[in-house]
PDB file of C-alpha atoms in Angstrom:
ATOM      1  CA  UNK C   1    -109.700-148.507-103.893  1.00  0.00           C
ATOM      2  CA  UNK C   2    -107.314-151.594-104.120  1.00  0.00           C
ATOM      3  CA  UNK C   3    -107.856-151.463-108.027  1.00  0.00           C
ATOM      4  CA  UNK C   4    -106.670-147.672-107.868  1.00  0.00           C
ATOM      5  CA  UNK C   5    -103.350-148.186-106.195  1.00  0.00           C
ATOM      6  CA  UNK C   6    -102.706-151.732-108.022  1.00  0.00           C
ATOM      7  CA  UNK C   7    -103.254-148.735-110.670  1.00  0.00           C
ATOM      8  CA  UNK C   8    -100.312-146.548-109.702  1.00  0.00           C
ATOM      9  CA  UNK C   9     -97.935-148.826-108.840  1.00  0.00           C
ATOM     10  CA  UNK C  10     -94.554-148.167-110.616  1.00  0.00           C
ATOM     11  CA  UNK C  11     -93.264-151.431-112.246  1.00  0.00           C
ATOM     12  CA  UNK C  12     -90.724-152.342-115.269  1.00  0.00           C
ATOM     13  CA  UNK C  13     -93.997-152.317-117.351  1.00  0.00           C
ATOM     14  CA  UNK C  14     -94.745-148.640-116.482  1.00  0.00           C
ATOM     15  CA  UNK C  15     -91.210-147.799-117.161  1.00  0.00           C
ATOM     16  CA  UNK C  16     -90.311-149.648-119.514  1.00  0.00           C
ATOM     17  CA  UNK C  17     -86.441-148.343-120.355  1.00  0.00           C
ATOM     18  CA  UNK C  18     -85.798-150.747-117.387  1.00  0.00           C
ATOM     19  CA  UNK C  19     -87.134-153.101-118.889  1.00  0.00           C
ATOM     20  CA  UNK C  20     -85.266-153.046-122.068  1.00  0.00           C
ATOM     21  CA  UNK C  21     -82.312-151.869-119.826  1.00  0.00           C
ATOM     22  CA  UNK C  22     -82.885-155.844-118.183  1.00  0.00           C
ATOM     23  CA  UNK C  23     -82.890-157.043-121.264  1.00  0.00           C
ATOM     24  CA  UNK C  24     -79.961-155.831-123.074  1.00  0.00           C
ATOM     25  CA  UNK C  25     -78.065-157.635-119.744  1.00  0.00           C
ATOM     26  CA  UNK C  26     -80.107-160.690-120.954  1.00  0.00           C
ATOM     27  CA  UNK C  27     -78.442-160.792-123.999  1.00  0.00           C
ATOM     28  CA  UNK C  28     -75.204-159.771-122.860  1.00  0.00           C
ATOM     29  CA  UNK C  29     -75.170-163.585-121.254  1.00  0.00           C
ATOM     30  CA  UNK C  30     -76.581-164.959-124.053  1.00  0.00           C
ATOM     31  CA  UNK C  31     -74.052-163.812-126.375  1.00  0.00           C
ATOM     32  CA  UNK C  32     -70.987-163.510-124.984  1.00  0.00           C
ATOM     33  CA  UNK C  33     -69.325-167.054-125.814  1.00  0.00           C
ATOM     34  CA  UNK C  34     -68.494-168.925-122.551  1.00  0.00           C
ATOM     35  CA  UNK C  35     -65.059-170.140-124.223  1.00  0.00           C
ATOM     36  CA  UNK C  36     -65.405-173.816-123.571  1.00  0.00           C
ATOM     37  CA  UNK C  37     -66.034-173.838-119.648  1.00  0.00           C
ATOM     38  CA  UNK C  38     -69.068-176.194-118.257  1.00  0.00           C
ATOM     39  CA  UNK C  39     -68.919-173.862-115.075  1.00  0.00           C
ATOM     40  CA  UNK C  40     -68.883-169.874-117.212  1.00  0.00           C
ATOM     41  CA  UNK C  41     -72.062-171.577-119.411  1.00  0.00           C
ATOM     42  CA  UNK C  42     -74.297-172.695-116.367  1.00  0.00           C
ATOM     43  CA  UNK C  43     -73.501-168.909-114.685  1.00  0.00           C
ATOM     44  CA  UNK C  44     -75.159-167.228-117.703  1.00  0.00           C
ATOM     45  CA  UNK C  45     -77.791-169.185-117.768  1.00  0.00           C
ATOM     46  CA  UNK C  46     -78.461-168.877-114.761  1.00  0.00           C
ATOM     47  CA  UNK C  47     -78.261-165.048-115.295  1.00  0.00           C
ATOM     48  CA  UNK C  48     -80.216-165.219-117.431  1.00  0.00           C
ATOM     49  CA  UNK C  49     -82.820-167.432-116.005  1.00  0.00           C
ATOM     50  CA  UNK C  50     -82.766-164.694-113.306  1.00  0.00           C
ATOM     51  CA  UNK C  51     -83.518-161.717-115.351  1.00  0.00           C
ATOM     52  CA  UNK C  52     -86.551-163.778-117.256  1.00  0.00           C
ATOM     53  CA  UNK C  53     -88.015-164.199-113.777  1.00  0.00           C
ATOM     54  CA  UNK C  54     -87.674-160.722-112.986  1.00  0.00           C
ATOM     55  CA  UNK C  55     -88.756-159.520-116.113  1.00  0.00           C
ATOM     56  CA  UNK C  56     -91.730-162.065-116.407  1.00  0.00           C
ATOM     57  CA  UNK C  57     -92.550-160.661-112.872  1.00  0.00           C
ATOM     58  CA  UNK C  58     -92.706-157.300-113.959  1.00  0.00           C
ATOM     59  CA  UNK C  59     -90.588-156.344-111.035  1.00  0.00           C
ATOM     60  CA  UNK C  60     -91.508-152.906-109.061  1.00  0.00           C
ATOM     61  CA  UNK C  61     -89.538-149.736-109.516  1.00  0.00           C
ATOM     62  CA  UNK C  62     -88.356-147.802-106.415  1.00  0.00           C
ATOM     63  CA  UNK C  63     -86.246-145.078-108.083  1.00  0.00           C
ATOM     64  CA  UNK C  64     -83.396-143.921-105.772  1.00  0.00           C
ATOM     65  CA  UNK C  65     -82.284-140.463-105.649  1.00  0.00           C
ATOM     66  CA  UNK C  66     -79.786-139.915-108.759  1.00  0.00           C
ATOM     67  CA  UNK C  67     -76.217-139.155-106.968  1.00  0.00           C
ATOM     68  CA  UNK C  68     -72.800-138.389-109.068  1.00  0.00           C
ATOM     69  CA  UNK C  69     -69.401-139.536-107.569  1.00  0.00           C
ATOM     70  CA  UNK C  70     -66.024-137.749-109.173  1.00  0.00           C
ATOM     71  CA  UNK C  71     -65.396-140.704-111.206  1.00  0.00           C
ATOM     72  CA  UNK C  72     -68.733-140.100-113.054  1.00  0.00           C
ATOM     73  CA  UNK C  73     -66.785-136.833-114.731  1.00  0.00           C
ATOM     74  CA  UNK C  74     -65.805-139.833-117.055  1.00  0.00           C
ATOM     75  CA  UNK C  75     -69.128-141.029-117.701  1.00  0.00           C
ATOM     76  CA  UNK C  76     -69.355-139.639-120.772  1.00  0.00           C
ATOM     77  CA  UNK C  77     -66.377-140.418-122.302  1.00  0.00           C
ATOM     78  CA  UNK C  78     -66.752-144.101-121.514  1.00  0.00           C
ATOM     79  CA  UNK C  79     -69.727-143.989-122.775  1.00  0.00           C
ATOM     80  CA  UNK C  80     -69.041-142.830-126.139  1.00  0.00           C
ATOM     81  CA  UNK C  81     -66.069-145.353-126.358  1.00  0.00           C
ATOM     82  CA  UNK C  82     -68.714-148.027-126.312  1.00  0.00           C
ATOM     83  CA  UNK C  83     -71.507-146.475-128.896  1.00  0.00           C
ATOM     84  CA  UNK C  84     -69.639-147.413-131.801  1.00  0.00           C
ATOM     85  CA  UNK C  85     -68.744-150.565-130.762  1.00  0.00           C
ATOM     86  CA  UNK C  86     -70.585-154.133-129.722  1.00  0.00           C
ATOM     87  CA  UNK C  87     -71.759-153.125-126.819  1.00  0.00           C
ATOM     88  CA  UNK C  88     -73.227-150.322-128.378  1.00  0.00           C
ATOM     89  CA  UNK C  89     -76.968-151.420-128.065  1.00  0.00           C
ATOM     90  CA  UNK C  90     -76.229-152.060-124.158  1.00  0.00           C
ATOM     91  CA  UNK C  91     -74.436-148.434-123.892  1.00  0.00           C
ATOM     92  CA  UNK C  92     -77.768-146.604-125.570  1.00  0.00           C
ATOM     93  CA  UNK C  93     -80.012-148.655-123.235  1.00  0.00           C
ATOM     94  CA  UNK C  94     -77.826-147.206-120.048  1.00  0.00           C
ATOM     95  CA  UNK C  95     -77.471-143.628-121.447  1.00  0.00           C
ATOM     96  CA  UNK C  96     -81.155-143.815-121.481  1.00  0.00           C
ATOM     97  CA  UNK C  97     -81.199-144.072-117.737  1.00  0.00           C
ATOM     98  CA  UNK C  98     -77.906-142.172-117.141  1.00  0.00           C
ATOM     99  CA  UNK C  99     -79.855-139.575-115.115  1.00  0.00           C
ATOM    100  CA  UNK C 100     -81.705-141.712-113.002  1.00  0.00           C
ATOM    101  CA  UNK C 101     -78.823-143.181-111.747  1.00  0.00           C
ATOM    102  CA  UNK C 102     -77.405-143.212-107.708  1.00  0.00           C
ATOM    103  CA  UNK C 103     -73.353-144.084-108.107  1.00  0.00           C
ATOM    104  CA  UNK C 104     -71.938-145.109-104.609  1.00  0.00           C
ATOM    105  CA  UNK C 105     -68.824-146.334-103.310  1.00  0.00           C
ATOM    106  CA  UNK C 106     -70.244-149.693-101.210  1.00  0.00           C
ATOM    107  CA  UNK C 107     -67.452-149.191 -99.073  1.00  0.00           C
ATOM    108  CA  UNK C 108     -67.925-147.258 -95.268  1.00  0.00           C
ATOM    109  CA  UNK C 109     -63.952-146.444 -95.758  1.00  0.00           C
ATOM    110  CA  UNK C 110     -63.041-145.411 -99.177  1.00  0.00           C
ATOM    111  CA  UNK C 111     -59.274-144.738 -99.941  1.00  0.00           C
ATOM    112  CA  UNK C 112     -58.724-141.249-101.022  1.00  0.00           C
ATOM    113  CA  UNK C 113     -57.703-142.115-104.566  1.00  0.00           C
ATOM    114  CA  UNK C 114     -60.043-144.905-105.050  1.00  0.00           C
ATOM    115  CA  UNK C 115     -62.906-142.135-103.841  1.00  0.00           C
ATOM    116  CA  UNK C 116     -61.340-139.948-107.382  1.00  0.00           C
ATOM    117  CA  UNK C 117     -61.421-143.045-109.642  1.00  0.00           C
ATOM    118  CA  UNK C 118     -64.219-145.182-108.686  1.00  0.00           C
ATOM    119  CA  UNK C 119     -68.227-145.845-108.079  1.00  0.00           C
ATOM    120  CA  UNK C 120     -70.893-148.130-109.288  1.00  0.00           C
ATOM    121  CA  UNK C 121     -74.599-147.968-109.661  1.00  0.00           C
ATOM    122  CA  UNK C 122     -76.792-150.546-109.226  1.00  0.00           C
ATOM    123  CA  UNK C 123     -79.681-151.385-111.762  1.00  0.00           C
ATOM    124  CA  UNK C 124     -81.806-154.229-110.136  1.00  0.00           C
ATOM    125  CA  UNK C 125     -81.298-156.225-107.154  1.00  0.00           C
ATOM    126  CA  UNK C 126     -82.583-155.866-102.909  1.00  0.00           C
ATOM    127  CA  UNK C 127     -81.914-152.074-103.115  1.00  0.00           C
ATOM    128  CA  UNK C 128     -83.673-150.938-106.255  1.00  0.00           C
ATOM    129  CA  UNK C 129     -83.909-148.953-108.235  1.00  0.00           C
ATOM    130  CA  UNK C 130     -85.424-152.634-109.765  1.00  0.00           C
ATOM    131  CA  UNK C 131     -86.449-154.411-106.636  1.00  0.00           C
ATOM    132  CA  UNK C 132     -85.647-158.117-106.818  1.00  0.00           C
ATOM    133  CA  UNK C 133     -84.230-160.923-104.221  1.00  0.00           C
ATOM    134  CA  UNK C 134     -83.393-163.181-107.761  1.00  0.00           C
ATOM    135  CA  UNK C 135     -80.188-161.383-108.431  1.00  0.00           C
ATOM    136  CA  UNK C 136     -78.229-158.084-108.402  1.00  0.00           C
ATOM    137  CA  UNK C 137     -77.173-156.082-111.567  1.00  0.00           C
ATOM    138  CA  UNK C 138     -75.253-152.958-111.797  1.00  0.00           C
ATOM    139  CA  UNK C 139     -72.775-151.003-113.825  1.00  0.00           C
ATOM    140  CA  UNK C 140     -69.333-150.063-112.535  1.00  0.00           C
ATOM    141  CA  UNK C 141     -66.834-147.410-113.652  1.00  0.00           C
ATOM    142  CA  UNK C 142     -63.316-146.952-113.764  1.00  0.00           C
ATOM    143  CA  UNK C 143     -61.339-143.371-114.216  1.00  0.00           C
ATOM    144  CA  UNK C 144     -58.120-144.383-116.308  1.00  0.00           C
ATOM    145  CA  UNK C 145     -55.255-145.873-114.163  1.00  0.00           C
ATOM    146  CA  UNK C 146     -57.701-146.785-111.524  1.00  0.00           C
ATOM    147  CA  UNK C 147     -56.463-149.832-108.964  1.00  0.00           C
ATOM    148  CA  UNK C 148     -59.530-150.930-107.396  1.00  0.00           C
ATOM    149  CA  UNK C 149     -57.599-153.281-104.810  1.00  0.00           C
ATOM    150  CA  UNK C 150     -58.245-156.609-103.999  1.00  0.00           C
ATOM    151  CA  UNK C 151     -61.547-158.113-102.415  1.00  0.00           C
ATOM    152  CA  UNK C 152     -63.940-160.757-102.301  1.00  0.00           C
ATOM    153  CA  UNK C 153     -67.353-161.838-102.250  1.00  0.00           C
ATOM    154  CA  UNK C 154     -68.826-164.231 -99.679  1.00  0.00           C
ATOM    155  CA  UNK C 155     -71.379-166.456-101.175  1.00  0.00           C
ATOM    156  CA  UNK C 156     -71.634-164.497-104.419  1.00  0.00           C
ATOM    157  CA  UNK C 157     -70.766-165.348-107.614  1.00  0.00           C
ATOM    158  CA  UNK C 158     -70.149-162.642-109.445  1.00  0.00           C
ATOM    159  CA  UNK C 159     -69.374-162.104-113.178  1.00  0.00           C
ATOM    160  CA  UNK C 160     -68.503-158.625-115.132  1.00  0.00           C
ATOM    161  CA  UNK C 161     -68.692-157.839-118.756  1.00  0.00           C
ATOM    162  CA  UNK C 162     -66.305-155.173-120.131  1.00  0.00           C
ATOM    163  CA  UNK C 163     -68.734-152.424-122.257  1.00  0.00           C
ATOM    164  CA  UNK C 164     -65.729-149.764-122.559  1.00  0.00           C
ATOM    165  CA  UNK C 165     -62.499-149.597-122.205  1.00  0.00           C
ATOM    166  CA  UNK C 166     -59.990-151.940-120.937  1.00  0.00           C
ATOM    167  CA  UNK C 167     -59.351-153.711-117.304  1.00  0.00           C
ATOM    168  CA  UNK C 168     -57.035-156.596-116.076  1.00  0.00           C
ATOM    169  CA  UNK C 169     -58.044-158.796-112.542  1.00  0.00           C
ATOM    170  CA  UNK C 170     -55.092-159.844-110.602  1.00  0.00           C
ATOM    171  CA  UNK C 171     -52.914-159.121-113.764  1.00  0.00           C
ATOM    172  CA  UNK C 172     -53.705-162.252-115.474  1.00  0.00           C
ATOM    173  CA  UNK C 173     -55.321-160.926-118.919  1.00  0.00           C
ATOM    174  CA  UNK C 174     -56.490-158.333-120.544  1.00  0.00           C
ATOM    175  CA  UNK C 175     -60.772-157.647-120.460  1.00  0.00           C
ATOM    176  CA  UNK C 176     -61.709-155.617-123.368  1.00  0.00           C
ATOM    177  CA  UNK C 177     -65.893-155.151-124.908  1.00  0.00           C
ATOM    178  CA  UNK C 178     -67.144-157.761-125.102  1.00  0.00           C
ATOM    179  CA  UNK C 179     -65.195-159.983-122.873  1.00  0.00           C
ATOM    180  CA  UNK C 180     -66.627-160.984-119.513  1.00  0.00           C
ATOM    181  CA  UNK C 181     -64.702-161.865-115.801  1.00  0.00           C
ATOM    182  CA  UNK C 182     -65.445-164.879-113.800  1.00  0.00           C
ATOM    183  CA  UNK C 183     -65.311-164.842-110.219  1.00  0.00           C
ATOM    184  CA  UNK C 184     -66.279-167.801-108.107  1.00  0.00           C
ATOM    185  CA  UNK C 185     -67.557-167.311-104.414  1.00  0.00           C
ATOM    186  CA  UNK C 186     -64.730-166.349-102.090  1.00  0.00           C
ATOM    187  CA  UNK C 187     -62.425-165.505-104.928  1.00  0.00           C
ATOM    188  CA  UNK C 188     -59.818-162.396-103.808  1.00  0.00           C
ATOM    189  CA  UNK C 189     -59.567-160.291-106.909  1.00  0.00           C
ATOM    190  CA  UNK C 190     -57.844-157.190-107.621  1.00  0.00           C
ATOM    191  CA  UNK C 191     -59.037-155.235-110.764  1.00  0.00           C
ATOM    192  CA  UNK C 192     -56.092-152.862-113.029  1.00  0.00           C
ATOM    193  CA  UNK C 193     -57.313-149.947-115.256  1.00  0.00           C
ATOM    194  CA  UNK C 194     -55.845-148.389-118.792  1.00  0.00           C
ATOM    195  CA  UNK C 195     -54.066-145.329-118.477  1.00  0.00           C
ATOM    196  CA  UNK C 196     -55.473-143.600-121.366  1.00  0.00           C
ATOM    197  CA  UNK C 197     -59.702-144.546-121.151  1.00  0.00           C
ATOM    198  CA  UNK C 198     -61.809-144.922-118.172  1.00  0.00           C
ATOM    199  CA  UNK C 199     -63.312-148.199-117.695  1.00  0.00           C
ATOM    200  CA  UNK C 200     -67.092-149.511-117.914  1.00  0.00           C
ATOM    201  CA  UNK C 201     -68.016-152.810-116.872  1.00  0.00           C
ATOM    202  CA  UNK C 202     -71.685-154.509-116.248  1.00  0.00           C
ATOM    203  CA  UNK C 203     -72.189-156.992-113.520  1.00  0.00           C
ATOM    204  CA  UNK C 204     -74.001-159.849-112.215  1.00  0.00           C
ATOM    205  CA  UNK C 205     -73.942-161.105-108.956  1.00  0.00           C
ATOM    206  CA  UNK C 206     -75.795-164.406-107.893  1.00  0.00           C
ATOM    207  CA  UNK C 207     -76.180-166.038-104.690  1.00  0.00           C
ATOM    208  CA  UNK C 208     -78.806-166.506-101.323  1.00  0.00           C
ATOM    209  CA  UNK C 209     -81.507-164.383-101.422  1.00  0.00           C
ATOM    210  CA  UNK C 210     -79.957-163.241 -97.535  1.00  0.00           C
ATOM    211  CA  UNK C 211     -76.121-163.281 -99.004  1.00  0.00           C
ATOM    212  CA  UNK C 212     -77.489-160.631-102.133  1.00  0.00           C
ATOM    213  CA  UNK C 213     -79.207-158.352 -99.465  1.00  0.00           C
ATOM    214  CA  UNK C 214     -76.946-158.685 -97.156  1.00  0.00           C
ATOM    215  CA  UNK C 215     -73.538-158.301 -98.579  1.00  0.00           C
ATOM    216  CA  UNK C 216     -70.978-156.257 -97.099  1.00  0.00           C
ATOM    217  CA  UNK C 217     -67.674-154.974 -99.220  1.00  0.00           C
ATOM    218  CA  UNK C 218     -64.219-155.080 -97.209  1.00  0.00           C
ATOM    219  CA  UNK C 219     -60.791-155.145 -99.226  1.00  0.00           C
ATOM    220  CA  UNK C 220     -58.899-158.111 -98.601  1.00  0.00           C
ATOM    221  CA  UNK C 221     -55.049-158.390 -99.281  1.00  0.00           C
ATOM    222  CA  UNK C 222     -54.331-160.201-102.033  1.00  0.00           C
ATOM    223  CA  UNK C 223     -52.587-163.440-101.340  1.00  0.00           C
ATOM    224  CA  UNK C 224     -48.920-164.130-103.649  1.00  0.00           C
TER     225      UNK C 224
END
């Protein structure tokens, strides 16, 4: 009987479009350069240490109920700005899974606009739908002019890669494909969308296993 359910039990081997979904984020943070900083090259590693453990795990799959959000009326489009570009091989891996996906806001209080013009959906981490304490990955997406206002991150760091379109954080910079966003713990940022193309971004957040699971979102205001 314990051989039987070892049998049925729903992993990134059984499914394996997570798996190369994990993977594609693996080489997102192997190949993005880390333009010269000590402190950017050690995060991807460690990214990417955390997705080999995962993966070398063969992490369980508890897929979540797939929910839409308005913003995901742009799915679509973002998605097809990124096919012909170089995150294209990331962007088919996602579409893949684009159905299987549960977008939510993170937020118990969601401004009205930002409720229009934002969601994200997580791919591994606590919560599923890959069920890991090592680190939380996710996608995140932006309708065009989108302010997603400022906020923080206690005891995460957290990094995003732009896979379509084009963002700013705290207007210093623009993030286009292929470009990723450092945040250190603690750090209040404040993310600015394109008027003309929604926005998709991956992310990585690392930290304690207890600051991962238990991670609330509150917006801050943003210090001048």
């Amino acid at each position: 009987m314990g051989g039987a359910m070892t049998d049925t039990l729903t992993t990134i081997k059984t499914l394996p479009d997570w798996r190369y979904l994990l993977a594609e984020f693996y080489e997102l943070y192997r190949a993005i350069p880390a333009g010269g900083s000590d402190r950017i090259r050690s995060h991807q590693r460690q990214v990417r240490e955390a997705i080999n453990r995962v993966i070398k795990a063969h992490a369980p799959v508890q897929l979540q109920t797939a929910a839409q959000k308005p913003v995901t009326a742009h799915l679509r489009r973002a998605l097809d700005q990124g096919r012909s570009g170089i995150m294209a091989s990331t962007i088919r891996a996602l579409d893949t899974l684009r159905t299987d996906l549960s977008w939510q806001y993170g937020y118990e209080k969601v401004p009205s606009a930002l409720a229009d013009s934002y969601a994200y959906a997580e791919i591994a981490g606590p919560n599923g739908p890959v069920v890991t304490s090592e680190i939380i990955l996710g996608v995140v997406l932006f309708a065009p002019s989108c302010t997603y206002p400022a906020h923080a991150h206690q005891g995460i760091t957290e990094s995003y890669v732009c896979l379509s379109g084009a963002v700013s954080e705290n207007h210093q910079g623009v993030y286009v494909p292929g470009s990723m966003i450092f945040n250190p713990p603690d750090h209040l940022h404040r993310i600015t969308v394109g008027d003309r193309e929604p926005a998709l971004l991956a992310y990585a957040w690392l930290g304690k296993p207890a600051d991962l699971a238990g991670q609330k979102m509150v917006f801050s205001r943003l210090r001048k």
